[in-house]
Coordinates of C-alpha atoms and ligand atoms in Angstrom, one line a residue:
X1 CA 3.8 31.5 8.3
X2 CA 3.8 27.5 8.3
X3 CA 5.8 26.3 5.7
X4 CA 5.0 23.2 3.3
X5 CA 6.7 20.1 4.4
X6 CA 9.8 19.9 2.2
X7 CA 9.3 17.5 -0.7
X8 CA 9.6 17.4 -4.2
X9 CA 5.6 19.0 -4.5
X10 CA 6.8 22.3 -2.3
X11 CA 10.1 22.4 -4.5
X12 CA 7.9 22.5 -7.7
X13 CA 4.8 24.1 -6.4
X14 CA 2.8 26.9 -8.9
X15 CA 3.2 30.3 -7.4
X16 CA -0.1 30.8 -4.9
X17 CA -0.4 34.7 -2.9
X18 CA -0.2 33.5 1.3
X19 CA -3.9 34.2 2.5
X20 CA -3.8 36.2 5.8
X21 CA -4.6 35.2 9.3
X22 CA -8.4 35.5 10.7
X23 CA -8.1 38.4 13.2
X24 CA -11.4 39.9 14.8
X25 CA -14.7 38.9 13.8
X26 CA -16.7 37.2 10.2
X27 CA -19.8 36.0 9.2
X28 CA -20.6 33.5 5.9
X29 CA -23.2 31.6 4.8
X30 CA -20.6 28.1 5.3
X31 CA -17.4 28.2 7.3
X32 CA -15.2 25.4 6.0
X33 CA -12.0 24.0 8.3
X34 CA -9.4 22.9 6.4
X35 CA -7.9 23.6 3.1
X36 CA -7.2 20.0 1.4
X37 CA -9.1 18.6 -0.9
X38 CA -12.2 17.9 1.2
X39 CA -12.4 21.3 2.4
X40 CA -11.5 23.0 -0.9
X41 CA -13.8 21.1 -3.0
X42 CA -16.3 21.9 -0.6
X43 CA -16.0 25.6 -0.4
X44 CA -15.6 25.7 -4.2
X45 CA -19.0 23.7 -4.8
X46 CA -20.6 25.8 -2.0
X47 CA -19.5 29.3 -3.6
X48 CA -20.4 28.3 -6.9
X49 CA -23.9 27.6 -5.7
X50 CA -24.5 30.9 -4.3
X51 CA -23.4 30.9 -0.8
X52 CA -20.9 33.3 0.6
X53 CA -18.3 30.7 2.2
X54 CA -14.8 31.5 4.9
X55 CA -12.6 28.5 4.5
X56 CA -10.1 28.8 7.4
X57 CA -6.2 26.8 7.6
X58 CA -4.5 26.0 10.1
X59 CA -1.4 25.8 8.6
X60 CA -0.8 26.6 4.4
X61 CA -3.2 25.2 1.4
X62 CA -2.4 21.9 0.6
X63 CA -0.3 21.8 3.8
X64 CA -1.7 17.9 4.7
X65 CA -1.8 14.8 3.3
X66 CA -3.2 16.7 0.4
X67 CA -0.1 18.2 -1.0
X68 CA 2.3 15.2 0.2
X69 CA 0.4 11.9 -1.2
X70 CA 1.6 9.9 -4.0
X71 CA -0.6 11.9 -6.4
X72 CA -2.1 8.3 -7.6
X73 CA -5.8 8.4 -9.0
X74 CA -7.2 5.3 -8.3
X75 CA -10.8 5.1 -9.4
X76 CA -13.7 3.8 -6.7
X77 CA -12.9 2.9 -3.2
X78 CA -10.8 1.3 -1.1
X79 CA -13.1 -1.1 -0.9
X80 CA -13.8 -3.5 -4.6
X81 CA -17.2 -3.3 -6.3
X82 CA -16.9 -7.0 -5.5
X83 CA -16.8 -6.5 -1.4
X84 CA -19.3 -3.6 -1.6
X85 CA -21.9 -6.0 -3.8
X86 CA -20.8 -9.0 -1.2
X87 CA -21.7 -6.9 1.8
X88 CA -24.4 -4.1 1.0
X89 CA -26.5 -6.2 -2.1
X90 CA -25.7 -5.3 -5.8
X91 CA -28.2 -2.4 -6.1
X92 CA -26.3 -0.3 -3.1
X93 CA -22.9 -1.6 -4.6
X94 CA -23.8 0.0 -7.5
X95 CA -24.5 3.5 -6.3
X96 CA -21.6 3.8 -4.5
X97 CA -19.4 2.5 -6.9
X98 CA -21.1 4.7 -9.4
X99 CA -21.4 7.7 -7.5
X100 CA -17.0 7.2 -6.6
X101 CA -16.1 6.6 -10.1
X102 CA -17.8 9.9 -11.3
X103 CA -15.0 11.3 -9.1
X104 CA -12.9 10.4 -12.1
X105 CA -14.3 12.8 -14.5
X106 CA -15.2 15.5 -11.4
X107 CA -11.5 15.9 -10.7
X108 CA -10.2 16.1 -14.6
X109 CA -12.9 18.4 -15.3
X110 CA -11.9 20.7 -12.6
X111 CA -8.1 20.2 -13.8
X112 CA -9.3 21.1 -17.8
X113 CA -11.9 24.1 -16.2
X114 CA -9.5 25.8 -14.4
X115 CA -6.5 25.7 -16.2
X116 CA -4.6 23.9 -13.3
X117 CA -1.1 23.0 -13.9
X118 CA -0.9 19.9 -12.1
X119 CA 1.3 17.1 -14.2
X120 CA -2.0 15.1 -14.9
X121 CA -1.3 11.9 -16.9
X122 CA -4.0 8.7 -17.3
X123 CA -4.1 5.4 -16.4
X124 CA -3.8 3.3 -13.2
X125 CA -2.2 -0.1 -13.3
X126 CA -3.0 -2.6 -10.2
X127 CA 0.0 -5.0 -10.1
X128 CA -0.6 -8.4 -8.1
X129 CA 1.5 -9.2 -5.7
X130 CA 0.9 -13.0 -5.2
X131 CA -0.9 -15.7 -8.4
X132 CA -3.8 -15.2 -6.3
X133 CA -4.3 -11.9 -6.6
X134 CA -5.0 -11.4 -10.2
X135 CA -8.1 -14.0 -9.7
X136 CA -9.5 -11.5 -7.2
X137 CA -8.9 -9.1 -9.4
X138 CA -10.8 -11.0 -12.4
X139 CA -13.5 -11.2 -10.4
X140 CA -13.5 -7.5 -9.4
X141 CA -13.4 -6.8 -12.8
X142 CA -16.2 -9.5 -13.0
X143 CA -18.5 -7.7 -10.8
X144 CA -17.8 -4.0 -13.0
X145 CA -19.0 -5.5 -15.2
X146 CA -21.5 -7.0 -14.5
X147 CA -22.8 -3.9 -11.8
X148 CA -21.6 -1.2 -14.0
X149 CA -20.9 -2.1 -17.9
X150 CA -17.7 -1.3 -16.6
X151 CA -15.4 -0.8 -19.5
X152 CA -12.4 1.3 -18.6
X153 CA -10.6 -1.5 -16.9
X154 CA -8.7 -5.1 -18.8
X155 CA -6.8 -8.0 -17.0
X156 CA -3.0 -7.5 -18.2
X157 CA -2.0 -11.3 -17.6
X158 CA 1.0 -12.1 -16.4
X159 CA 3.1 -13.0 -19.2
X160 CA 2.1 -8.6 -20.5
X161 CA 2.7 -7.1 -17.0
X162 CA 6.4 -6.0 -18.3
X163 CA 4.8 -3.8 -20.9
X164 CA 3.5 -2.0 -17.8
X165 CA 6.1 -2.1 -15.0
X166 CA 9.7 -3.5 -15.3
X167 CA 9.6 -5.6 -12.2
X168 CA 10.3 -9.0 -11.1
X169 CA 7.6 -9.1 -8.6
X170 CA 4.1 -9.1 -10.1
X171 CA 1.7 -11.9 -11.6
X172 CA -0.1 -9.8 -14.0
X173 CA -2.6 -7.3 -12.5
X174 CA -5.2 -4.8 -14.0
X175 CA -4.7 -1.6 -16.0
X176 CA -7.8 0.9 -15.6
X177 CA -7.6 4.2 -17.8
X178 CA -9.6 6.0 -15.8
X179 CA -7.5 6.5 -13.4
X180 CA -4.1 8.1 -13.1
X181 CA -1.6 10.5 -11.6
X182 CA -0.7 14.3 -10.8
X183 CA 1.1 16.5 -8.5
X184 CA -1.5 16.8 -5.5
X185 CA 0.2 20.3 -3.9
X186 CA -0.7 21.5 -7.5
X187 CA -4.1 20.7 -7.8
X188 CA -4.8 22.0 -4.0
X189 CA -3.3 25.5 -4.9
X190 CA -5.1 25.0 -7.8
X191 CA -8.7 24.4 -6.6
X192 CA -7.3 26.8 -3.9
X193 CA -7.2 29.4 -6.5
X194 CA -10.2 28.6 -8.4
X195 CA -12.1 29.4 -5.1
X196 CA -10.7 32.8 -4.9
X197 CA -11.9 33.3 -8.2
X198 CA -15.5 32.2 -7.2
X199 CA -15.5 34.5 -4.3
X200 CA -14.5 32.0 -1.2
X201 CA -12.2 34.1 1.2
X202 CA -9.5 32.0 2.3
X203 CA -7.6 32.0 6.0
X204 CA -3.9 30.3 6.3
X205 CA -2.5 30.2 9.6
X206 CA -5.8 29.8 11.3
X207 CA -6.3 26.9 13.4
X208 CA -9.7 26.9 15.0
X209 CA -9.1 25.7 18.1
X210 CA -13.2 24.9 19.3
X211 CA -16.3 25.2 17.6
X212 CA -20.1 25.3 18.5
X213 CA -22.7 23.4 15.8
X214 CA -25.5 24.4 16.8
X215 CA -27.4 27.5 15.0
X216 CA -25.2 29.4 13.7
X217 CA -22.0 27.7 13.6
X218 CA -18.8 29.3 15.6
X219 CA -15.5 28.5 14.4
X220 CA -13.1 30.1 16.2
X221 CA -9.3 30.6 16.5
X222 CA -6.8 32.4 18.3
X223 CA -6.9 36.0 16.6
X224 CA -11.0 35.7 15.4
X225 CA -14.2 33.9 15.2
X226 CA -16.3 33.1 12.2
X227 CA -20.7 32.5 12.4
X228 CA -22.1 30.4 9.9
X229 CA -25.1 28.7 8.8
X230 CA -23.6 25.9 7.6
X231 CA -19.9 24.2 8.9
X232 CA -17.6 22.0 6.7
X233 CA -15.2 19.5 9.3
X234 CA -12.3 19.1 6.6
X235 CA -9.6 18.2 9.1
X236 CA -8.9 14.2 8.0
X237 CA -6.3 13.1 10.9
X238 CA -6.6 16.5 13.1
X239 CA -10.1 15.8 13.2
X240 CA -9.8 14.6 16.8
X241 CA -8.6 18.0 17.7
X242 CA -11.9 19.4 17.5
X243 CA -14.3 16.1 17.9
X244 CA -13.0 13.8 20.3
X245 CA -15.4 11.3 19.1
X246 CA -14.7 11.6 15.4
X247 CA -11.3 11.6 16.3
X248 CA -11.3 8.0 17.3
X249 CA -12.6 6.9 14.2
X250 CA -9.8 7.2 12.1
X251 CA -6.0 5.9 13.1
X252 CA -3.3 8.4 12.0
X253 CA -0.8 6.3 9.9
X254 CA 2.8 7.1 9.0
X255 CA 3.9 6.4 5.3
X256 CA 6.7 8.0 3.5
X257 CA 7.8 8.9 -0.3
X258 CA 10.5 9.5 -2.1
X259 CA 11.2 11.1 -5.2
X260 CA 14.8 10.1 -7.2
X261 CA 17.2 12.3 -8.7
X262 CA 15.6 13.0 -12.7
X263 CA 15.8 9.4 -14.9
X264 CA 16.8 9.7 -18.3
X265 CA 13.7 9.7 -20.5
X266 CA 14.9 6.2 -21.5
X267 CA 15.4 4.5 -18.4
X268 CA 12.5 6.3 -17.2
X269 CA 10.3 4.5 -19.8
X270 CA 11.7 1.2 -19.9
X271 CA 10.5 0.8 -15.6
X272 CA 7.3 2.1 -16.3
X273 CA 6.4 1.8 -19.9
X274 CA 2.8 2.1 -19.8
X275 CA 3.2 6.1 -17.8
X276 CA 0.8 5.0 -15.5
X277 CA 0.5 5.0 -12.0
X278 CA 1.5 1.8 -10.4
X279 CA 0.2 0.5 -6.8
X280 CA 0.6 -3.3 -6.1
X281 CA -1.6 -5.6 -3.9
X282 CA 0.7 -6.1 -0.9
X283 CA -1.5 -5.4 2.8
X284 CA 1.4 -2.9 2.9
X285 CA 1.5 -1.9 -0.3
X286 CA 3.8 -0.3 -2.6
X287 CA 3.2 3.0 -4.9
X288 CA 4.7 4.6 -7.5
X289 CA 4.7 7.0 -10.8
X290 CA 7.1 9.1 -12.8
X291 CA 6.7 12.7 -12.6
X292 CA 7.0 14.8 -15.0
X293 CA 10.4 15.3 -14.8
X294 CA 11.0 11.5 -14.8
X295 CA 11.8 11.0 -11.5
X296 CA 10.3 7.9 -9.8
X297 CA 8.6 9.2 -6.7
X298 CA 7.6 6.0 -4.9
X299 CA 6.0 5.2 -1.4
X300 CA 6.0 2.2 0.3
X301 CA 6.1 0.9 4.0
X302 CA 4.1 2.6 6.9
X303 CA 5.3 3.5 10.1
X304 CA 3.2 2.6 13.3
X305 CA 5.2 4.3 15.9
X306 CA 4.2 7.9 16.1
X307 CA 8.2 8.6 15.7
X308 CA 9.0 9.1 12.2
X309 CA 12.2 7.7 11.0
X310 CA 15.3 9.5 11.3
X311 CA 16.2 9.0 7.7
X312 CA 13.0 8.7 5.7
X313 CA 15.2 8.2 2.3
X314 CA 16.7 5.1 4.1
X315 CA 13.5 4.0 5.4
X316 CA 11.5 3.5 2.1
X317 CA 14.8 2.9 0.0
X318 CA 14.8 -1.2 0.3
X319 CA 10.9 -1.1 -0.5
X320 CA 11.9 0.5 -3.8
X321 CA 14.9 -1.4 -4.3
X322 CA 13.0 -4.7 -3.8
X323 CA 10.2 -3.4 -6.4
X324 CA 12.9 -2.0 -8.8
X325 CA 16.3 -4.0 -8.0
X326 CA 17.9 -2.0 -11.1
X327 CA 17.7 1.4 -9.0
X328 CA 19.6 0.1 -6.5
X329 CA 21.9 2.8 -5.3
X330 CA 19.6 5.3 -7.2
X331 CA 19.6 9.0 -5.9
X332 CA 17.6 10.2 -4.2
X333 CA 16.7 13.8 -3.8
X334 CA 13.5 14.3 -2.0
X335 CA 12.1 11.7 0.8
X336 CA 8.6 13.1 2.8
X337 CA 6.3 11.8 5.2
X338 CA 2.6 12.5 5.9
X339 CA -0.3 11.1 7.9
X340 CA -3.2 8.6 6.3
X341 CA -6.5 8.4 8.1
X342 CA -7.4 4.9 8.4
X343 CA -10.7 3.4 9.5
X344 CA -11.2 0.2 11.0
X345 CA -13.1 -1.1 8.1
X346 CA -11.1 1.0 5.2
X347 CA -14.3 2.6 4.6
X348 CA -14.7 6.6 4.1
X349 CA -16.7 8.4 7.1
X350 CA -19.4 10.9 6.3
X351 CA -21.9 12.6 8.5
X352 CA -23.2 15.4 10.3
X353 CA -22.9 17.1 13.8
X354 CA -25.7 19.9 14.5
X355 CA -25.6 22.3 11.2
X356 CA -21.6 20.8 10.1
X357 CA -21.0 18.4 7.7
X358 CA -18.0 16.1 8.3
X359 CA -16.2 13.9 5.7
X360 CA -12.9 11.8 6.5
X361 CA -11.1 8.7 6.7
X362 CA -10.0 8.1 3.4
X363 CA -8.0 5.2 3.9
X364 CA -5.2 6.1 2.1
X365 CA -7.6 6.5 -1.1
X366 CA -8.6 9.9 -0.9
X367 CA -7.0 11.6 -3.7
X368 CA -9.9 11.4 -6.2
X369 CA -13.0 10.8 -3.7
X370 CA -12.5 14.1 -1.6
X371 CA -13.5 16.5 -4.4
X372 CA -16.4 14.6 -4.7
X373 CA -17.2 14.6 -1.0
X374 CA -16.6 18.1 -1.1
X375 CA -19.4 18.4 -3.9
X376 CA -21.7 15.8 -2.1
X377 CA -21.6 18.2 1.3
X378 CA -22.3 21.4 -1.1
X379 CA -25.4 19.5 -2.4
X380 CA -26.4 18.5 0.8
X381 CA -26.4 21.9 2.3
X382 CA -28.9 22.8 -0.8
X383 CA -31.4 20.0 0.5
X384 CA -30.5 17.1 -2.1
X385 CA -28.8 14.7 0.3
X386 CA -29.3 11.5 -1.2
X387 CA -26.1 10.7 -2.0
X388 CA -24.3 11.9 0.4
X389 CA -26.4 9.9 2.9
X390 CA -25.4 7.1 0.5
X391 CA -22.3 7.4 1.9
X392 CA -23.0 8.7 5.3
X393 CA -25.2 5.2 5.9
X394 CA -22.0 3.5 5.3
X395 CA -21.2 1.4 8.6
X396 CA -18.1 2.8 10.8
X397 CA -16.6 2.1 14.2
X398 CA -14.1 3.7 16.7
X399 CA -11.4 2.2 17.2
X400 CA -11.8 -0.2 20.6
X401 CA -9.6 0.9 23.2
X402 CA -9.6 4.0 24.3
X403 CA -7.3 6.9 23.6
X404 CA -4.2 4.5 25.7
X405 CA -5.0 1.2 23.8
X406 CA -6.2 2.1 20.8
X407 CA -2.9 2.4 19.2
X408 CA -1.0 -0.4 20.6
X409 CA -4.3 -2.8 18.9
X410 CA -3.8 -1.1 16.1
X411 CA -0.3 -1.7 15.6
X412 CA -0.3 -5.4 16.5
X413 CA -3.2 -6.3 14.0
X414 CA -1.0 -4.4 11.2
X415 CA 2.0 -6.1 12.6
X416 CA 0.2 -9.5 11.7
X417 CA -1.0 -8.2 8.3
X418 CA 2.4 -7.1 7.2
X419 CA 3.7 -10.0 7.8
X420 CA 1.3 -12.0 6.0
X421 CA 3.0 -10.1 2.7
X422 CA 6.1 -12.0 3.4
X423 CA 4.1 -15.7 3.6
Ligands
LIG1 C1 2.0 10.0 2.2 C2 0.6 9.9 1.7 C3 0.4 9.3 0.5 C4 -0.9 9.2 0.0 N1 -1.1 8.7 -1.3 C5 -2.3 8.7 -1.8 C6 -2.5 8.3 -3.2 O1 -1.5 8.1 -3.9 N2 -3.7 8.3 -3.7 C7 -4.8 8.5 -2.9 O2 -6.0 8.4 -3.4 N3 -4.7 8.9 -1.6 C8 -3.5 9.0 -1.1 N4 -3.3 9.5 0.2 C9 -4.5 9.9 0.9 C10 -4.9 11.3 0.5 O3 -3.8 12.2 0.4 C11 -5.9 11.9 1.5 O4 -7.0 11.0 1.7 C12 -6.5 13.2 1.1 O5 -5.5 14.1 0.7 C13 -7.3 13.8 2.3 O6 -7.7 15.1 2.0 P1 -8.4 16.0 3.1 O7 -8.7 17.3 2.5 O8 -9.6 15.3 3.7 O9 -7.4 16.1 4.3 P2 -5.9 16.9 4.3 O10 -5.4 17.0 3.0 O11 -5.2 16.3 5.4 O12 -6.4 18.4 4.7 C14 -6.8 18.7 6.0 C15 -6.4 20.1 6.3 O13 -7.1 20.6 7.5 C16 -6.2 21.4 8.2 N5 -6.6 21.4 9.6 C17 -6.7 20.4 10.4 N6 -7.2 20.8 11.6 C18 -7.5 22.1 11.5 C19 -8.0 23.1 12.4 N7 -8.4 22.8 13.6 N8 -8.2 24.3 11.9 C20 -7.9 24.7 10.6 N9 -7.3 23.8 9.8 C21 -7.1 22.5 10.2 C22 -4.8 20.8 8.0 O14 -3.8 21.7 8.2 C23 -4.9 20.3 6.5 O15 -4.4 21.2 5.6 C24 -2.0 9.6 0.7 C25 -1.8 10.2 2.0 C26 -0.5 10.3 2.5 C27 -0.3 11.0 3.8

């Protein structure tokens, strides 16, 4: 069986019974594909509203970005309550920031329900990169407040921001306490498990290589086939693999982490005294938290060349250095890659094909909104759509190109915006 990509989250990873292969033939009410976040949430909401649901991997739980990203809880979307209200009107702006945020106390709820293990500490803080910045940020916060009576969030100015992170490069930024941090292979093997418990029957090493949406739903793989009323697409970047078109809506992006060698509870404090999770505002941006065994694990820098780098370590090591120049030379113990599904407009995809539901393109913001996708498809399949039309209405575009050009445009305009960092 497919093994977890080696990284700090495998080497630490609760203890979770393999799921065998599909062989020969099954029937459900929903067959879900893929067993991240999207598709675990979704088979979870599903089974706990009655239906009989087959979630089928192709690979192990957790085994995509889902068990390798930073693990940061970053409340709303990639996109600011202040860009939503600017392009949609402030009535749709707040839905949709409304309906993200209550991923927040979805996710911890499911954490403190199930008993899941996962490291889970609060707090987010959003450091800014440039002066200018933190008065976008003010009027973010600005437009919270004004949409939302949004109170979780405060300006840290930039004379505080060393009470949050112990480096040179911010101008202040914003601390939310709503959001925060935990070890994402944990709370996939987690939700994995709490699906067992509700009666989902789970499928590792099960690829489905074609399906049919129209009634019922076929999902099939090498060794069996599953009919369904209902389908679940789960698949983020693989997508493509079994939708061509939805496939070219999202750009598979490279980025990398690294976890250090354990800090010593003091030195581990004094970089990050607040505990929170740190992201800055660079296009490019960097990430970072302490785990629970106070090692920094950090990302930062992406990789456009389908290649991935021969030394990931060395790769994201002057990112971190630059952020924290009193690591320099730090160990490091663990370095991993995985893939981000980008948009062209950052925003999240949802939809439907025949009787499937489909939910993807996170945007590298995906570790809090995906167990409420997963809920918003299980509602849908009851009938109550609304909100997840809220969020299938959202506009979306393929990337222009073609399957040849696509990727060089790609890279060129993120070329340009990377180096617009260093300006
Ligand atoms: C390095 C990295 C760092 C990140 N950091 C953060 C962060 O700090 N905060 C944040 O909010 N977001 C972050 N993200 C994004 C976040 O991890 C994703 O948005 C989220 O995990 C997507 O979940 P998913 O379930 O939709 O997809 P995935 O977790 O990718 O799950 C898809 C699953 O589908 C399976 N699959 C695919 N095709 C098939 C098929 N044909 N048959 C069966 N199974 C199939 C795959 O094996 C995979 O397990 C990061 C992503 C990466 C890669």
């Amino acid at each position: 069986m497919q093994r977890h990509a080696p990284s700090l989250y495998a080497a630490t990873a609760n203890p979770f019974p393999g799921q065998p292969q599909l062989r020969g033939e099954e029937s459900a009410d929903v067959v879900v594909v893929g067993g991240g976040f999207t598709g675990l949430s979704a088979a979870l909401h599903a089974a706990e509203a009655g239906y009989s649901v087959i979630l089928l991997e192709g690979a192990r739980i957790g085994w995509g970005a889902s068990g390798r990203n930073g693990g940061q809880l970053i409340p709303g979307m990639r996109w600011g309550a202040a860009d939503l209200a600017a392009k949609f009107g402030d009535d749709r702006a707040r839905q949709l920031v409304s309906i993200a945020n209550s991923a927040c106390d979805m996710v911890r709820g499911r954490i403190a329900r199930h008993g899941i293990a996962c490291d889970l500490r609060a707090g987010h803080f959003y450091a800014a990169a440039k002066p200018g910045h933190l008065d976008d940020m003010r009027r973010e916060l600005e437009v919270l407040e004004r949409l939302l009576g949004y109170a979780s969030a405060r300006i840290v100015e930039p004379g505080e921001t060393q009470a949050y992170v112990a480096s040179p490069l911010y101008h202040g930024g914003y601390f939310d306490a709503a959001g925060g941090h935990f070890h994402p292979l944990n709370y996939a093997l987690g939700l994995a498990q709490a699906a067992l418990d509700a009666g989902v029957r789970i499928f590792e090493d099960s690829a489905v290589t074609a399906m049919d949406h129209a009634a019922p739903v076929l999902a099939m793989t090498a060794e069996g086939r599953v009919t369904a009323r209902h389908g679940v697409l789960a698949c983020d970047t693989l997508m493509g693999t079994l939708d061509p078109a939805l496939g070219r809506i999202t750009m598979p992006v490279a980025n990398y982490n690294v976890a250090t060698a354990p800090l010593s509870p003091d030195r581990a404090a004094a970089l990050i005294p607040s505990g929170a999770a740190v992201s800055d505002s660079k296009f490019v941006l960097n990430y970072y938290r302490l785990s629970a065994e106070n090692r920094l694990v950090f990302g930062g820098g992406e990789k456009y060349s389908p290649r991935p780098p021969a030394d990931a370590a060395a790769f994201v090591r002057p990112y971190l250095e630059q952020v924290f120049p009193q690591l320099a030379g730090v160990k490091i113990d663990y370095a991993w890659g995985g893939l981000v599904g980008v948009t062209l407009n950052r925003l999240p995809h949802f939809g439907r094909i025949g009787n499937s539901f489909f939910a993807h393109g996170w945007s590298g913001h995906g570790a809090l909104l995906t167990t409420l996708a997963g809920s918003l498809i299980a509602e849908a399949m009851q009938g109550h759509a609304e909100k997840f039309d809220l969020f299938a209405n959202l506009p979306t575009r393929p990337f222009p190109g073609g399957p040849l050009l696509r990727h060089p445009l790609y890279v060129l305009g993120m070329l340009w915006y990377a180096l617009r960092d260093r300006l």
